[in-house]
CSV table of C-alpha atoms in Angstrom, one decimal:
chain,number,residue,atom,x,y,z
A,1,UNK,CA,130.0,124.9,68.3
A,2,UNK,CA,133.7,124.3,68.2
A,3,UNK,CA,134.5,121.3,70.4
A,4,UNK,CA,138.1,120.8,69.2
A,5,UNK,CA,139.0,123.9,71.3
A,6,UNK,CA,139.1,121.6,74.3
A,7,UNK,CA,142.7,121.6,75.5
A,8,UNK,CA,144.1,118.1,74.8
A,9,UNK,CA,146.3,118.6,77.9
A,10,UNK,CA,143.1,118.1,80.0
A,11,UNK,CA,142.6,114.5,78.7
A,12,UNK,CA,144.8,112.7,81.3
A,13,UNK,CA,143.1,114.5,84.2
A,14,UNK,CA,139.6,113.9,82.7
A,15,UNK,CA,140.5,110.2,82.2
A,16,UNK,CA,141.6,110.0,85.8
A,17,UNK,CA,138.3,111.7,87.0
A,18,UNK,CA,136.3,109.4,84.8
A,19,UNK,CA,138.0,106.3,86.1
A,20,UNK,CA,137.5,107.5,89.7
A,21,UNK,CA,133.8,107.9,88.9
A,22,UNK,CA,133.5,104.4,87.5
A,23,UNK,CA,135.2,102.9,90.5
A,24,UNK,CA,132.9,104.8,92.9
A,25,UNK,CA,129.9,103.9,90.8
A,26,UNK,CA,130.8,100.2,90.8
A,27,UNK,CA,131.0,100.1,94.6
A,28,UNK,CA,127.5,101.4,94.8
A,29,UNK,CA,126.1,99.8,91.7
A,30,UNK,CA,122.4,99.3,92.1
A,31,UNK,CA,119.5,98.0,90.1
A,32,UNK,CA,116.3,99.9,90.4
A,33,UNK,CA,114.5,96.6,91.0
A,34,UNK,CA,116.1,96.6,94.5
A,35,UNK,CA,114.3,99.7,95.6
A,36,UNK,CA,110.8,99.3,94.2
A,37,UNK,CA,107.7,98.2,96.2
A,38,UNK,CA,106.8,95.3,93.8
A,39,UNK,CA,104.2,94.0,96.3
A,40,UNK,CA,102.1,97.1,95.6
A,41,UNK,CA,101.9,96.4,91.9
A,42,UNK,CA,98.4,95.7,90.5
A,43,UNK,CA,97.1,95.2,87.0
A,44,UNK,CA,95.5,98.4,85.7
A,45,UNK,CA,93.0,96.5,83.6
A,46,UNK,CA,91.9,94.4,86.5
A,47,UNK,CA,92.0,97.2,89.1
A,48,UNK,CA,91.5,100.5,87.2
A,49,UNK,CA,93.3,103.5,88.5
A,50,UNK,CA,91.4,106.2,90.4
A,51,UNK,CA,92.3,109.2,92.6
A,52,UNK,CA,91.6,107.4,95.8
A,53,UNK,CA,94.7,105.2,95.3
A,54,UNK,CA,97.1,108.1,95.6
A,55,UNK,CA,99.0,108.1,98.9
A,56,UNK,CA,101.8,110.6,98.2
A,57,UNK,CA,101.4,114.4,98.7
A,58,UNK,CA,100.9,116.2,95.5
A,59,UNK,CA,104.1,118.2,95.9
A,60,UNK,CA,106.1,114.9,96.1
A,61,UNK,CA,104.3,113.6,93.0
A,62,UNK,CA,105.0,116.8,91.1
A,63,UNK,CA,108.7,116.6,92.0
A,64,UNK,CA,109.0,112.9,90.9
A,65,UNK,CA,107.1,113.6,87.7
A,66,UNK,CA,109.3,116.6,86.9
A,67,UNK,CA,112.4,114.6,87.5
A,68,UNK,CA,111.0,111.8,85.3
A,69,UNK,CA,110.0,114.1,82.5
A,70,UNK,CA,113.5,115.6,82.5
A,71,UNK,CA,115.0,112.1,82.2
A,72,UNK,CA,112.7,111.0,79.4
A,73,UNK,CA,114.4,113.5,77.1
A,74,UNK,CA,117.5,111.4,77.3
A,75,UNK,CA,117.5,110.5,73.5
A,76,UNK,CA,117.6,114.2,72.7
A,77,UNK,CA,120.2,115.0,75.3
A,78,UNK,CA,122.5,112.2,74.2
A,79,UNK,CA,122.1,113.1,70.6
A,80,UNK,CA,123.0,116.7,71.4
A,81,UNK,CA,126.0,115.9,73.6
A,82,UNK,CA,127.3,113.4,71.0
A,83,UNK,CA,127.1,116.0,68.3
A,84,UNK,CA,128.5,118.7,70.5
A,85,UNK,CA,131.6,116.7,71.4
A,86,UNK,CA,132.1,114.8,68.1
A,87,UNK,CA,135.8,114.7,67.4
A,88,UNK,CA,136.7,115.7,70.9
A,89,UNK,CA,138.6,113.9,73.6
A,90,UNK,CA,137.8,110.2,73.7
A,91,UNK,CA,137.1,110.3,77.4
A,92,UNK,CA,134.2,112.7,76.7
A,93,UNK,CA,132.5,110.1,74.5
A,94,UNK,CA,133.0,107.5,77.3
A,95,UNK,CA,131.5,109.9,79.8
A,96,UNK,CA,128.5,110.6,77.6
A,97,UNK,CA,127.8,106.8,77.3
A,98,UNK,CA,128.1,106.3,81.0
A,99,UNK,CA,126.0,109.3,81.8
A,100,UNK,CA,123.3,108.1,79.4
A,101,UNK,CA,123.2,104.7,81.1
A,102,UNK,CA,122.9,106.2,84.6
A,103,UNK,CA,120.2,108.7,83.5
A,104,UNK,CA,118.2,105.9,81.9
A,105,UNK,CA,118.3,103.9,85.1
A,106,UNK,CA,116.9,106.9,87.0
A,107,UNK,CA,114.1,107.3,84.5
A,108,UNK,CA,113.2,103.6,84.8
A,109,UNK,CA,113.1,103.8,88.6
A,110,UNK,CA,111.0,106.9,88.7
A,111,UNK,CA,108.4,105.8,86.2
A,112,UNK,CA,108.1,102.3,87.6
A,113,UNK,CA,107.8,103.7,91.2
A,114,UNK,CA,104.9,106.1,90.1
A,115,UNK,CA,103.1,103.2,88.4
A,116,UNK,CA,103.6,100.6,91.1
A,117,UNK,CA,102.4,102.9,93.9
A,118,UNK,CA,99.5,104.2,91.7
A,119,UNK,CA,100.6,107.7,92.5
A,120,UNK,CA,99.6,108.9,89.0
A,121,UNK,CA,97.1,108.2,86.4
A,122,UNK,CA,99.0,105.8,84.1
A,123,UNK,CA,97.2,107.1,81.0
A,124,UNK,CA,98.1,110.7,81.8
A,125,UNK,CA,101.7,109.8,82.6
A,126,UNK,CA,102.0,108.0,79.3
A,127,UNK,CA,100.6,111.1,77.4
A,128,UNK,CA,102.9,113.5,79.3
A,129,UNK,CA,106.0,111.3,78.6
A,130,UNK,CA,105.1,111.0,74.9
A,131,UNK,CA,104.4,114.7,74.6
A,132,UNK,CA,107.8,115.6,76.2
A,133,UNK,CA,109.7,113.3,73.9
A,134,UNK,CA,107.8,114.4,70.8
A,135,UNK,CA,108.5,118.1,71.8
A,136,UNK,CA,112.2,117.5,71.4
A,137,UNK,CA,115.0,119.4,73.1
A,138,UNK,CA,116.3,122.7,71.8
A,139,UNK,CA,119.4,123.5,73.9
A,140,UNK,CA,120.5,127.0,74.6
A,141,UNK,CA,124.1,126.2,75.3
A,142,UNK,CA,126.8,128.3,73.6
A,143,UNK,CA,129.9,126.5,74.7
A,144,UNK,CA,130.9,122.9,75.4
A,145,UNK,CA,131.4,123.7,79.1
A,146,UNK,CA,127.8,124.8,79.4
A,147,UNK,CA,126.7,121.5,77.9
A,148,UNK,CA,129.0,119.6,80.4
A,149,UNK,CA,127.7,121.7,83.3
A,150,UNK,CA,124.1,120.8,82.3
A,151,UNK,CA,124.9,117.1,82.8
A,152,UNK,CA,125.9,117.7,86.4
A,153,UNK,CA,122.7,119.3,87.4
């Protein structure tokens, strides 16, 4: 994939957009610890998990698990994006680093929420997560713009 085909004249505008994003993000900066129901947390060894503890509808759990399992492939996504845009505009590298940080925060929030609320079998979630990461990520993007579009979805 040829990334040096990105028009260098875009860099000032991309830097401006990136700086705007950082300013907006700083105003709403959050830590996942602020949104989690810590009082619901229990030790899985002392109080083993069972189906009766689930309080969320299965569709909601599936949606959260799907979002989480997408996020756990972050090492693969970051590696792919870094390789795709190597030697490209410096602002793209900065964006990749910021995007990775934000996506990691989402992953931590989703997994911790599922475990704290006992919405999923923790052993099954661990196995799913491990399986997804071990499976890797084989992107089917043909251009840098497709890769960038992926990060917005």
